[in-house]
PDB file of C-alpha atoms in Angstrom:
ATOM      1  CA  UNK A   1      12.738  92.546 105.079  1.00 86.00           C
ATOM      2  CA  UNK A   2      13.891  90.633 108.139  1.00 92.00           C
ATOM      3  CA  UNK A   3      12.421  92.067 111.365  1.00 94.00           C
ATOM      4  CA  UNK A   4      15.798  92.747 112.962  1.00 95.00           C
ATOM      5  CA  UNK A   5      17.027  94.426 109.782  1.00 95.00           C
ATOM      6  CA  UNK A   6      13.941  96.656 109.798  1.00 95.00           C
ATOM      7  CA  UNK A   7      14.592  97.569 113.437  1.00 94.00           C
ATOM      8  CA  UNK A   8      18.229  98.373 112.694  1.00 94.00           C
ATOM      9  CA  UNK A   9      17.487 100.383 109.546  1.00 94.00           C
ATOM     10  CA  UNK A  10      14.449 102.290 110.806  1.00 96.00           C
ATOM     11  CA  UNK A  11      15.434 105.914 111.320  1.00 96.00           C
ATOM     12  CA  UNK A  12      13.612 109.203 111.736  1.00 96.00           C
ATOM     13  CA  UNK A  13      13.848 110.530 108.183  1.00 96.00           C
ATOM     14  CA  UNK A  14      13.307 114.279 107.802  1.00 95.00           C
ATOM     15  CA  UNK A  15      13.648 114.680 104.028  1.00 96.00           C
ATOM     16  CA  UNK A  16      11.289 112.983 101.596  1.00 97.00           C
ATOM     17  CA  UNK A  17      11.006 112.803  97.841  1.00 96.00           C
ATOM     18  CA  UNK A  18       8.085 115.184  97.194  1.00 92.00           C
ATOM     19  CA  UNK A  19       7.280 113.187  94.053  1.00 94.00           C
ATOM     20  CA  UNK A  20       7.361 109.897  95.943  1.00 96.00           C
ATOM     21  CA  UNK A  21       4.294 107.864  96.760  1.00 97.00           C
ATOM     22  CA  UNK A  22       3.106 104.916  98.800  1.00 98.00           C
ATOM     23  CA  UNK A  23       0.899 102.487  96.928  1.00 97.00           C
ATOM     24  CA  UNK A  24      -2.597 102.026  98.303  1.00 98.00           C
ATOM     25  CA  UNK A  25      -1.900  98.309  98.704  1.00 98.00           C
ATOM     26  CA  UNK A  26       1.231  99.044 100.755  1.00 98.00           C
ATOM     27  CA  UNK A  27      -0.577 101.646 102.876  1.00 98.00           C
ATOM     28  CA  UNK A  28      -3.369  99.207 103.619  1.00 98.00           C
ATOM     29  CA  UNK A  29      -0.892  96.452 104.440  1.00 98.00           C
ATOM     30  CA  UNK A  30       0.872  98.755 106.902  1.00 98.00           C
ATOM     31  CA  UNK A  31      -2.391  99.812 108.547  1.00 98.00           C
ATOM     32  CA  UNK A  32      -3.656  96.224 108.732  1.00 98.00           C
ATOM     33  CA  UNK A  33      -0.488  95.423 110.690  1.00 98.00           C
ATOM     34  CA  UNK A  34      -1.023  98.456 112.935  1.00 98.00           C
ATOM     35  CA  UNK A  35      -4.512  97.222 113.832  1.00 98.00           C
ATOM     36  CA  UNK A  36      -2.924  94.067 115.262  1.00 98.00           C
ATOM     37  CA  UNK A  37      -1.053  96.129 117.865  1.00 98.00           C
ATOM     38  CA  UNK A  38      -1.999  95.293 121.459  1.00 97.00           C
ATOM     39  CA  UNK A  39      -4.180  97.502 123.631  1.00 96.00           C
ATOM     40  CA  UNK A  40      -5.247  97.096 127.237  1.00 95.00           C
ATOM     41  CA  UNK A  41      -8.503  95.125 127.462  1.00 95.00           C
ATOM     42  CA  UNK A  42      -8.468  95.070 123.642  1.00 96.00           C
ATOM     43  CA  UNK A  43     -10.199  98.462 123.589  1.00 96.00           C
ATOM     44  CA  UNK A  44      -8.387  99.502 120.378  1.00 97.00           C
ATOM     45  CA  UNK A  45      -8.752 103.152 121.276  1.00 96.00           C
ATOM     46  CA  UNK A  46      -6.365 104.508 118.690  1.00 96.00           C
ATOM     47  CA  UNK A  47      -7.864 106.661 115.957  1.00 98.00           C
ATOM     48  CA  UNK A  48      -5.843 107.509 112.845  1.00 98.00           C
ATOM     49  CA  UNK A  49      -6.157 110.577 110.648  1.00 98.00           C
ATOM     50  CA  UNK A  50      -4.658 110.151 107.181  1.00 98.00           C
ATOM     51  CA  UNK A  51      -4.123 113.686 105.884  1.00 98.00           C
ATOM     52  CA  UNK A  52      -4.372 113.771 102.094  1.00 98.00           C
ATOM     53  CA  UNK A  53      -5.655 117.327 101.504  1.00 98.00           C
ATOM     54  CA  UNK A  54      -2.697 119.579 100.537  1.00 97.00           C
ATOM     55  CA  UNK A  55      -4.296 122.647 102.131  1.00 98.00           C
ATOM     56  CA  UNK A  56      -4.761 120.856 105.447  1.00 98.00           C
ATOM     57  CA  UNK A  57      -1.183 119.625 105.206  1.00 98.00           C
ATOM     58  CA  UNK A  58      -0.022 123.236 104.864  1.00 98.00           C
ATOM     59  CA  UNK A  59      -2.038 124.253 107.923  1.00 98.00           C
ATOM     60  CA  UNK A  60      -0.504 121.382 109.878  1.00 98.00           C
ATOM     61  CA  UNK A  61       2.960 122.356 108.672  1.00 98.00           C
ATOM     62  CA  UNK A  62       2.396 125.839 110.104  1.00 98.00           C
ATOM     63  CA  UNK A  63       1.318 124.266 113.414  1.00 98.00           C
ATOM     64  CA  UNK A  64       4.492 122.132 113.262  1.00 98.00           C
ATOM     65  CA  UNK A  65       6.727 125.204 113.008  1.00 97.00           C
ATOM     66  CA  UNK A  66       7.364 124.791 109.302  1.00 98.00           C
ATOM     67  CA  UNK A  67       8.900 121.313 109.311  1.00 97.00           C
ATOM     68  CA  UNK A  68       9.289 120.331 105.665  1.00 96.00           C
ATOM     69  CA  UNK A  69       8.449 116.641 106.050  1.00 97.00           C
ATOM     70  CA  UNK A  70       4.819 117.469 106.860  1.00 98.00           C
ATOM     71  CA  UNK A  71       4.149 118.468 103.259  1.00 98.00           C
ATOM     72  CA  UNK A  72       6.949 116.610 101.460  1.00 97.00           C
ATOM     73  CA  UNK A  73       6.255 113.077 102.706  1.00 98.00           C
ATOM     74  CA  UNK A  74       3.912 110.924 100.668  1.00 98.00           C
ATOM     75  CA  UNK A  75       1.749 110.260 103.723  1.00 98.00           C
ATOM     76  CA  UNK A  76       0.996 112.038 106.979  1.00 98.00           C
ATOM     77  CA  UNK A  77      -0.775 110.077 109.695  1.00 98.00           C
ATOM     78  CA  UNK A  78      -1.892 111.570 112.989  1.00 98.00           C
ATOM     79  CA  UNK A  79      -2.162 109.051 115.805  1.00 98.00           C
ATOM     80  CA  UNK A  80      -4.943 109.944 118.195  1.00 98.00           C
ATOM     81  CA  UNK A  81      -6.774 108.029 120.881  1.00 98.00           C
ATOM     82  CA  UNK A  82     -10.261 108.023 122.350  1.00 97.00           C
ATOM     83  CA  UNK A  83      -9.675 108.114 126.103  1.00 97.00           C
ATOM     84  CA  UNK A  84     -13.313 107.135 126.642  1.00 96.00           C
ATOM     85  CA  UNK A  85     -13.294 104.081 124.376  1.00 96.00           C
ATOM     86  CA  UNK A  86     -13.450 101.858 127.451  1.00 95.00           C
ATOM     87  CA  UNK A  87     -17.043 102.957 128.007  1.00 93.00           C
ATOM     88  CA  UNK A  88     -18.277 103.094 124.380  1.00 91.00           C
ATOM     89  CA  UNK A  89     -20.039  99.807 123.572  1.00 92.00           C
ATOM     90  CA  UNK A  90     -17.333  97.779 125.348  1.00 93.00           C
ATOM     91  CA  UNK A  91     -18.935  94.437 124.534  1.00 92.00           C
ATOM     92  CA  UNK A  92     -17.538  94.903 121.004  1.00 93.00           C
ATOM     93  CA  UNK A  93     -14.027  94.303 122.277  1.00 95.00           C
ATOM     94  CA  UNK A  94     -14.795  90.697 123.207  1.00 93.00           C
ATOM     95  CA  UNK A  95     -17.466  89.961 120.600  1.00 93.00           C
ATOM     96  CA  UNK A  96     -15.753  86.713 119.612  1.00 94.00           C
ATOM     97  CA  UNK A  97     -15.402  85.371 123.139  1.00 93.00           C
ATOM     98  CA  UNK A  98     -17.840  83.221 125.127  1.00 94.00           C
ATOM     99  CA  UNK A  99     -20.585  84.972 127.097  1.00 93.00           C
ATOM    100  CA  UNK A 100     -18.920  83.887 130.363  1.00 93.00           C
ATOM    101  CA  UNK A 101     -15.734  85.746 129.376  1.00 93.00           C
ATOM    102  CA  UNK A 102     -17.671  88.886 128.511  1.00 92.00           C
ATOM    103  CA  UNK A 103     -19.506  88.695 131.837  1.00 93.00           C
ATOM    104  CA  UNK A 104     -16.148  88.825 133.620  1.00 93.00           C
ATOM    105  CA  UNK A 105     -14.384  91.369 131.382  1.00 93.00           C
ATOM    106  CA  UNK A 106     -17.035  94.090 131.238  1.00 91.00           C
ATOM    107  CA  UNK A 107     -17.142  94.744 135.013  1.00 94.00           C
ATOM    108  CA  UNK A 108     -13.333  94.521 135.160  1.00 94.00           C
ATOM    109  CA  UNK A 109     -13.006  97.182 132.469  1.00 94.00           C
ATOM    110  CA  UNK A 110     -15.368  99.514 134.309  1.00 93.00           C
ATOM    111  CA  UNK A 111     -13.539  99.021 137.609  1.00 94.00           C
ATOM    112  CA  UNK A 112     -10.137  99.537 135.990  1.00 95.00           C
ATOM    113  CA  UNK A 113     -10.835 102.830 134.163  1.00 96.00           C
ATOM    114  CA  UNK A 114     -13.835 104.574 135.779  1.00 95.00           C
ATOM    115  CA  UNK A 115     -12.915 107.844 137.467  1.00 96.00           C
ATOM    116  CA  UNK A 116      -9.207 107.496 136.633  1.00 97.00           C
ATOM    117  CA  UNK A 117      -8.483 110.300 134.173  1.00 97.00           C
ATOM    118  CA  UNK A 118      -4.696 109.989 134.403  1.00 97.00           C
ATOM    119  CA  UNK A 119      -4.821 106.243 133.777  1.00 97.00           C
ATOM    120  CA  UNK A 120      -7.108 106.783 130.785  1.00 97.00           C
ATOM    121  CA  UNK A 121      -4.614 109.279 129.353  1.00 97.00           C
ATOM    122  CA  UNK A 122      -1.575 107.143 130.136  1.00 97.00           C
ATOM    123  CA  UNK A 123      -3.145 104.090 128.533  1.00 96.00           C
ATOM    124  CA  UNK A 124      -4.051 106.067 125.400  1.00 95.00           C
ATOM    125  CA  UNK A 125      -0.487 107.345 125.042  1.00 96.00           C
ATOM    126  CA  UNK A 126       0.975 103.877 125.591  1.00 97.00           C
ATOM    127  CA  UNK A 127      -1.288 102.464 122.906  1.00 97.00           C
ATOM    128  CA  UNK A 128      -0.352 105.227 120.450  1.00 97.00           C
ATOM    129  CA  UNK A 129       3.319 104.442 121.072  1.00 98.00           C
ATOM    130  CA  UNK A 130       2.868 100.730 120.418  1.00 98.00           C
ATOM    131  CA  UNK A 131       0.840 101.417 117.263  1.00 98.00           C
ATOM    132  CA  UNK A 132       3.455 103.922 116.079  1.00 98.00           C
ATOM    133  CA  UNK A 133       6.260 101.401 116.359  1.00 98.00           C
ATOM    134  CA  UNK A 134       4.214  98.802 114.492  1.00 98.00           C
ATOM    135  CA  UNK A 135       3.544 101.360 111.756  1.00 98.00           C
ATOM    136  CA  UNK A 136       7.172 102.398 111.430  1.00 98.00           C
ATOM    137  CA  UNK A 137       8.568  98.871 111.360  1.00 98.00           C
ATOM    138  CA  UNK A 138       5.907  97.695 108.915  1.00 98.00           C
ATOM    139  CA  UNK A 139       6.708 100.635 106.652  1.00 98.00           C
ATOM    140  CA  UNK A 140      10.436  99.915 106.832  1.00 97.00           C
ATOM    141  CA  UNK A 141       9.823  96.250 106.036  1.00 97.00           C
ATOM    142  CA  UNK A 142       8.168  97.412 102.799  1.00 97.00           C
ATOM    143  CA  UNK A 143      11.042  99.777 101.961  1.00 96.00           C
ATOM    144  CA  UNK A 144       9.516 103.073 103.128  1.00 97.00           C
ATOM    145  CA  UNK A 145      10.855 105.551 105.634  1.00 98.00           C
ATOM    146  CA  UNK A 146       9.079 107.301 108.487  1.00 98.00           C
ATOM    147  CA  UNK A 147       9.488 109.989 111.103  1.00 97.00           C
ATOM    148  CA  UNK A 148       7.622 110.131 114.415  1.00 98.00           C
ATOM    149  CA  UNK A 149       6.836 113.743 115.299  1.00 98.00           C
ATOM    150  CA  UNK A 150       5.864 115.509 118.506  1.00 97.00           C
ATOM    151  CA  UNK A 151       7.093 118.935 117.358  1.00 97.00           C
ATOM    152  CA  UNK A 152       3.782 120.713 116.848  1.00 98.00           C
ATOM    153  CA  UNK A 153       1.288 122.900 118.660  1.00 98.00           C
ATOM    154  CA  UNK A 154      -1.225 120.382 119.983  1.00 97.00           C
ATOM    155  CA  UNK A 155      -4.037 122.894 120.370  1.00 97.00           C
ATOM    156  CA  UNK A 156      -3.661 124.176 116.821  1.00 98.00           C
ATOM    157  CA  UNK A 157      -3.477 120.664 115.436  1.00 98.00           C
ATOM    158  CA  UNK A 158      -6.562 119.620 117.404  1.00 98.00           C
ATOM    159  CA  UNK A 159      -8.461 122.545 115.857  1.00 98.00           C
ATOM    160  CA  UNK A 160      -7.287 121.739 112.338  1.00 98.00           C
ATOM    161  CA  UNK A 161      -8.377 118.093 112.497  1.00 98.00           C
ATOM    162  CA  UNK A 162     -11.540 118.787 114.541  1.00 98.00           C
ATOM    163  CA  UNK A 163     -10.367 116.516 117.354  1.00 98.00           C
ATOM    164  CA  UNK A 164     -13.466 115.303 119.219  1.00 98.00           C
ATOM    165  CA  UNK A 165     -13.937 115.783 122.950  1.00 96.00           C
ATOM    166  CA  UNK A 166     -12.412 112.972 124.986  1.00 96.00           C
ATOM    167  CA  UNK A 167      -9.679 112.358 122.414  1.00 98.00           C
ATOM    168  CA  UNK A 168      -5.995 113.232 122.482  1.00 98.00           C
ATOM    169  CA  UNK A 169      -3.173 113.421 119.962  1.00 98.00           C
ATOM    170  CA  UNK A 170      -0.280 111.048 120.556  1.00 98.00           C
ATOM    171  CA  UNK A 171       2.015 111.985 117.674  1.00 98.00           C
ATOM    172  CA  UNK A 172       2.246 112.385 113.914  1.00 98.00           C
ATOM    173  CA  UNK A 173       4.136 110.084 111.582  1.00 98.00           C
ATOM    174  CA  UNK A 174       5.369 110.972 108.119  1.00 98.00           C
ATOM    175  CA  UNK A 175       5.769 108.102 105.656  1.00 98.00           C
ATOM    176  CA  UNK A 176       7.223 107.733 102.200  1.00 98.00           C
ATOM    177  CA  UNK A 177      10.342 107.339 100.070  1.00 98.00           C
ATOM    178  CA  UNK A 178      13.247 109.295 101.540  1.00 97.00           C
ATOM    179  CA  UNK A 179      15.003 112.007  99.544  1.00 96.00           C
ATOM    180  CA  UNK A 180      18.147 111.363 101.569  1.00 92.00           C
ATOM    181  CA  UNK A 181      19.180 109.100 104.383  1.00 88.00           C
ATOM    182  CA  UNK A 182      18.949 110.075 108.016  1.00 89.00           C
ATOM    183  CA  UNK A 183      22.068 111.284 109.779  1.00 88.00           C
ATOM    184  CA  UNK A 184      24.179 108.616 111.503  1.00 89.00           C
ATOM    185  CA  UNK A 185      22.883 107.548 114.899  1.00 90.00           C
ATOM    186  CA  UNK A 186      23.862 110.215 117.407  1.00 90.00           C
ATOM    187  CA  UNK A 187      24.929 107.794 120.117  1.00 93.00           C
ATOM    188  CA  UNK A 188      23.408 104.737 121.751  1.00 93.00           C
ATOM    189  CA  UNK A 189      23.784 104.126 125.464  1.00 96.00           C
ATOM    190  CA  UNK A 190      25.283 100.724 126.308  1.00 96.00           C
ATOM    191  CA  UNK A 191      22.981  97.944 127.420  1.00 96.00           C
ATOM    192  CA  UNK A 192      24.773  97.537 130.749  1.00 95.00           C
ATOM    193  CA  UNK A 193      23.799 101.110 131.642  1.00 96.00           C
ATOM    194  CA  UNK A 194      20.135 100.518 130.834  1.00 96.00           C
ATOM    195  CA  UNK A 195      19.410  96.948 131.898  1.00 97.00           C
ATOM    196  CA  UNK A 196      19.150  95.818 135.507  1.00 96.00           C
ATOM    197  CA  UNK A 197      18.141  92.462 136.900  1.00 96.00           C
ATOM    198  CA  UNK A 198      15.305  92.242 139.409  1.00 98.00           C
ATOM    199  CA  UNK A 199      15.781  95.701 140.985  1.00 97.00           C
ATOM    200  CA  UNK A 200      17.504  99.036 140.463  1.00 95.00           C
TER     201      UNK A 200
END
């Protein structure tokens, strides 16, 4: 599918064919695309939980206030991030660069993130958002529908998936063949209300 067509047709689909599936090849193709998403300093701090166990799906559905797509969609992916990835073996992030580049980047990374909890959190959420859009557009390009979800109890979900310390949950995304199309777009603001040049 053409990129602009995928952008136009991507919608938050709430109703999925419970008998539908996503082929393993398609799932892997989508996730390979997601891993090409940009992250600050290339720290790749997203972590993805693919929930395949029906019992865990039911627990998550309860934590998501009963939303049907959690159990009906072919796939459920939870986008998380390790807020401390910047300090975990950071040389990995530039393994394919010259030693001189690594010698510059490692101290920069430390100076940028150390002691800045809010920045670490903000950067993790930004990265989850970028990865989510890559996932949704890649899925749409292959003919699947998705729904980004923030409607859940974060603490309950963290318990269910055994979220490690220093990690956060960005959102969930359901993925699969739709049972019915999304509602028409509710209303888009005009570009001239949203775009300014140089300053507000």
